[in-house]
Amino acid sequence: MTRGNMAKPTRAKSRSRGASRSPRLTRLRRWLRRWVLWFLLVSVLVTSGVLIAHRFLDPGATLYMKQERHRLGHIRQDWVPMSRIAPVMARSVVAAEDANFCTHWGFDMKAIRQVVESGQARGASTLSQQTVKNVYLWHGRSYLRKALEAVITPMLEAAWPKRRIVEVYLNIAEFDEGVFGVEAAAQHYFGVSAAKLSATQAARLAAVLPAPKDRSARNPTPRLRKRAASIMDGAATIRRDGRAACFED
């Protein structure tokens, strides 16, 4: 038998093994694709169900609240409906955090473009995005969290009316170390209920939100006073021009 004739069976066996592996790989790819699709479908259904439930039922303690309770030993939070929150408080937080809240679908593209063009380090998160992060995700910067936030935010906007988003946000936002929600904050800083907040008090509460552990609504610095004055003007402006209509009666 010549050398050429000896090589033929070897090549034939190699082709046979390759052919046998190919269907296995194909089946594996199909199995993986099927399970990934099932996982995504179930995730969407579960997330949608939770969002729809929270349109009517108040969320419990968030992950961050639980972490702070463990660290501090206790936290303060008293949930109140929008009917028991001074309207000027809602306008103040929207003016401070997301002035175009009533006109976007979860992402303020104009604000995002401005941040990108200016090269600033600050973010352009809307109230909807912040609510998703605070209620369903975790604090801290990570691509995974931002990706999940980007997926869930439009679902939140579709499931909840704008008024509900503001209501939940005001009840879970941190206003001081271990002080969550506008009712606890109003009592903590001013000794009044959220329903009795004045325009000045509401503006000061809104002004501490970017850094609640480093700012005080009771003893505001000159910088915070200036910020609060700007928020008061903004709250009056969005009331006049109709940008508060989506969350007010």
Coordinates of C-alpha atoms in Angstrom, one line a residue:
M1 CA 0.0 0.0 0.0
T2 CA 1.4 3.4 -1.0
R3 CA 1.8 6.3 1.4
G4 CA -1.0 8.2 -0.5
N5 CA -3.4 5.3 0.0
M6 CA -2.6 5.1 3.7
A7 CA -3.5 8.8 4.2
K8 CA -7.0 8.5 2.8
P9 CA -8.6 6.6 5.7
T10 CA -7.1 9.1 8.2
R11 CA -8.7 12.1 6.4
A12 CA -12.0 10.2 6.1
K13 CA -12.0 9.5 9.9
S14 CA -11.3 13.2 10.5
R15 CA -14.2 14.3 8.4
S16 CA -16.4 11.8 10.1
R17 CA -15.5 13.1 13.6
G18 CA -16.0 16.7 12.4
A19 CA -19.4 15.8 11.0
S20 CA -20.5 14.1 14.2
R21 CA -19.4 17.1 16.3
S22 CA -21.2 19.6 14.1
P23 CA -24.8 18.4 14.9
R24 CA -23.8 18.4 18.6
L25 CA -22.6 22.0 18.5
T26 CA -25.8 23.0 16.5
R27 CA -28.0 21.4 19.2
L28 CA -26.0 23.1 22.0
R29 CA -26.4 26.5 20.3
R30 CA -30.1 25.9 19.8
W31 CA -30.5 24.9 23.5
L32 CA -28.6 27.9 24.8
R33 CA -30.5 30.3 22.5
R34 CA -33.8 28.8 23.6
W35 CA -33.0 29.1 27.3
V36 CA -31.6 32.6 27.0
L37 CA -34.9 33.6 25.3
W38 CA -36.9 31.9 28.0
F39 CA -34.9 33.7 30.7
L40 CA -35.4 37.1 29.0
L41 CA -39.1 36.4 28.6
V42 CA -39.5 35.4 32.2
S43 CA -37.5 38.3 33.4
V44 CA -39.6 40.7 31.4
L45 CA -42.9 39.1 32.7
V46 CA -41.7 39.2 36.4
T47 CA -40.5 42.7 36.2
S48 CA -43.7 43.9 34.5
G49 CA -45.7 42.1 37.2
V50 CA -43.8 43.8 40.0
L51 CA -44.1 47.2 38.3
I52 CA -47.8 46.8 37.9
A53 CA -48.2 45.7 41.5
H54 CA -46.3 48.7 42.7
R55 CA -48.5 51.0 40.8
F56 CA -51.1 50.2 43.5
L57 CA -49.1 48.8 46.4
D58 CA -46.3 50.7 48.1
P59 CA -42.9 49.2 47.8
G60 CA -41.3 47.9 51.0
A61 CA -37.9 48.9 52.3
T62 CA -35.4 49.2 49.5
L63 CA -32.0 47.4 49.4
Y64 CA -30.3 50.7 50.3
M65 CA -32.7 51.3 53.3
K66 CA -31.9 47.8 54.6
Q67 CA -28.2 48.4 54.2
E68 CA -28.5 51.7 56.2
R69 CA -30.7 50.1 58.8
H70 CA -28.0 47.4 59.3
R71 CA -25.3 50.0 59.5
L72 CA -27.0 52.6 61.7
G73 CA -29.3 50.3 63.7
H74 CA -32.4 52.1 62.6
I75 CA -33.9 54.4 60.0
R76 CA -36.8 56.8 59.8
Q77 CA -39.5 56.5 57.1
D78 CA -43.2 57.3 57.2
W79 CA -45.0 56.6 53.9
V80 CA -47.6 59.2 52.9
P81 CA -49.8 59.5 49.8
M82 CA -49.5 62.5 47.5
S83 CA -52.7 63.9 48.9
R84 CA -50.7 64.4 52.2
I85 CA -47.7 66.0 50.6
A86 CA -47.7 69.8 50.0
P87 CA -48.0 70.3 46.2
V88 CA -45.0 72.8 46.4
M89 CA -42.8 69.9 47.6
A90 CA -43.6 67.9 44.5
R91 CA -42.9 70.9 42.3
S92 CA -39.7 71.7 44.1
V93 CA -38.2 68.2 43.7
V94 CA -39.2 68.1 40.0
A95 CA -37.7 71.6 39.5
A96 CA -34.5 70.6 41.2
E97 CA -34.0 67.1 39.7
D98 CA -35.9 66.8 36.5
A99 CA -37.6 70.0 35.2
N100 CA -38.7 68.3 32.0
F101 CA -40.3 65.4 33.8
C102 CA -43.7 65.8 32.3
T103 CA -42.4 65.9 28.7
H104 CA -40.1 62.9 28.5
W105 CA -40.6 59.1 28.5
G106 CA -38.0 58.3 31.2
F107 CA -34.9 59.8 29.6
D108 CA -34.3 63.5 29.1
M109 CA -32.4 63.4 25.8
K110 CA -31.8 67.2 25.8
A111 CA -30.2 67.0 29.2
I112 CA -28.1 64.1 28.2
R113 CA -26.9 65.9 25.0
Q114 CA -26.0 69.0 27.1
V115 CA -23.9 66.9 29.5
V116 CA -22.1 65.1 26.7
E117 CA -21.4 68.4 24.9
S118 CA -20.2 70.1 28.0
G119 CA -18.0 67.2 29.1
Q120 CA -19.2 67.5 32.7
A121 CA -18.9 64.6 35.0
R122 CA -22.4 65.0 36.5
G123 CA -25.2 62.7 35.3
A124 CA -28.5 63.5 33.7
S125 CA -30.7 61.0 35.5
T126 CA -34.4 61.7 35.5
L127 CA -36.7 61.1 38.4
S128 CA -37.9 58.0 36.7
Q129 CA -34.3 56.6 36.5
Q130 CA -33.6 57.5 40.1
T131 CA -36.8 55.8 41.2
V132 CA -35.9 52.7 39.4
K133 CA -32.4 52.7 41.0
N134 CA -33.7 53.4 44.5
V135 CA -36.6 50.9 44.5
Y136 CA -35.3 48.0 42.4
L137 CA -31.5 48.2 42.0
W138 CA -28.5 49.3 44.1
H139 CA -26.4 52.4 44.6
G140 CA -22.9 52.7 43.2
R141 CA -21.6 53.1 39.6
S142 CA -21.5 50.0 37.4
Y143 CA -22.3 49.2 33.8
L144 CA -24.6 46.4 34.8
R145 CA -26.7 48.7 37.1
K146 CA -26.9 51.3 34.4
A147 CA -27.9 48.7 31.8
L148 CA -30.7 47.4 34.0
E149 CA -31.8 50.9 34.8
A150 CA -32.0 51.7 31.1
V151 CA -34.2 48.6 30.5
I152 CA -36.5 49.0 33.4
T153 CA -37.1 52.8 33.2
P154 CA -39.3 52.8 30.0
M155 CA -41.2 49.9 31.6
L156 CA -41.8 52.0 34.7
E157 CA -43.0 54.9 32.6
A158 CA -45.4 52.6 30.8
A159 CA -46.8 51.0 34.0
W160 CA -47.0 54.0 36.3
P161 CA -48.6 57.4 35.8
K162 CA -46.3 60.4 36.4
R163 CA -48.0 61.3 39.7
R164 CA -47.2 57.8 41.0
I165 CA -43.5 58.1 40.1
V166 CA -43.2 61.4 42.0
E167 CA -45.1 59.9 45.0
V168 CA -42.8 56.9 45.3
Y169 CA -39.7 59.0 44.7
L170 CA -40.7 61.4 47.5
N171 CA -41.3 58.5 49.9
I172 CA -38.0 56.7 49.4
A173 CA -35.5 59.6 48.8
E174 CA -32.9 60.0 51.5
F175 CA -32.9 63.5 53.0
D176 CA -30.4 63.0 55.8
E177 CA -28.5 60.0 57.2
G178 CA -31.1 57.4 58.0
V179 CA -34.0 59.7 57.1
F180 CA -36.0 58.5 54.2
G181 CA -39.1 60.0 52.6
V182 CA -40.5 63.5 52.7
E183 CA -42.7 62.9 55.8
A184 CA -39.8 61.8 58.0
A185 CA -37.7 64.6 56.5
A186 CA -40.3 67.3 57.3
Q187 CA -40.6 66.1 60.9
H188 CA -36.8 65.7 61.2
Y189 CA -35.9 69.2 59.9
F190 CA -38.8 71.4 60.6
G191 CA -41.2 69.6 63.0
V192 CA -44.1 69.7 60.6
S193 CA -45.9 67.2 58.4
A194 CA -45.2 66.9 54.7
A195 CA -48.6 68.5 54.1
K196 CA -47.6 71.7 55.9
L197 CA -44.3 72.4 54.2
S198 CA -43.8 75.9 53.0
A199 CA -42.2 76.9 49.7
T200 CA -38.9 77.7 51.4
Q201 CA -38.9 74.5 53.4
A202 CA -39.7 72.4 50.4
A203 CA -37.0 74.1 48.3
R204 CA -34.4 73.4 51.1
L205 CA -35.4 69.7 51.2
A206 CA -35.1 69.4 47.5
A207 CA -31.7 71.2 47.6
V208 CA -30.2 68.5 49.9
L209 CA -31.1 65.6 47.7
P210 CA -27.9 65.3 45.6
A211 CA -25.8 64.9 48.8
P212 CA -28.1 64.4 51.8
K213 CA -25.3 63.2 54.2
D214 CA -23.3 66.4 53.6
R215 CA -26.1 69.0 53.5
S216 CA -28.6 70.2 56.0
A217 CA -32.0 71.8 55.3
R218 CA -32.1 73.0 58.9
N219 CA -28.8 74.8 58.9
P220 CA -28.2 75.6 55.2
T221 CA -24.9 77.1 54.0
P222 CA -25.0 80.2 51.9
R223 CA -24.5 78.0 48.8
L224 CA -27.5 75.8 49.8
R225 CA -29.6 78.9 50.4
K226 CA -28.8 80.1 46.9
R227 CA -29.6 76.7 45.5
A228 CA -32.9 76.7 47.4
A229 CA -33.8 80.1 46.1
S230 CA -33.2 78.9 42.5
I231 CA -35.4 75.8 43.2
M232 CA -38.2 78.1 44.5
D233 CA -38.1 80.1 41.2
G234 CA -38.0 76.9 39.2
A235 CA -41.0 75.4 41.1
A236 CA -43.0 78.6 40.4
T237 CA -42.0 78.5 36.7
I238 CA -43.0 74.9 36.0
R239 CA -46.3 75.6 37.7
R240 CA -46.9 78.6 35.4
D241 CA -45.8 77.0 32.1
G242 CA -47.7 73.7 32.7
R243 CA -44.7 71.4 33.3
A244 CA -46.2 70.4 36.6
A245 CA -49.6 69.4 35.2
C246 CA -48.8 65.7 34.8
F247 CA -48.4 65.1 38.5
E248 CA -50.8 67.6 40.0
D249 CA -54.6 67.1 40.5

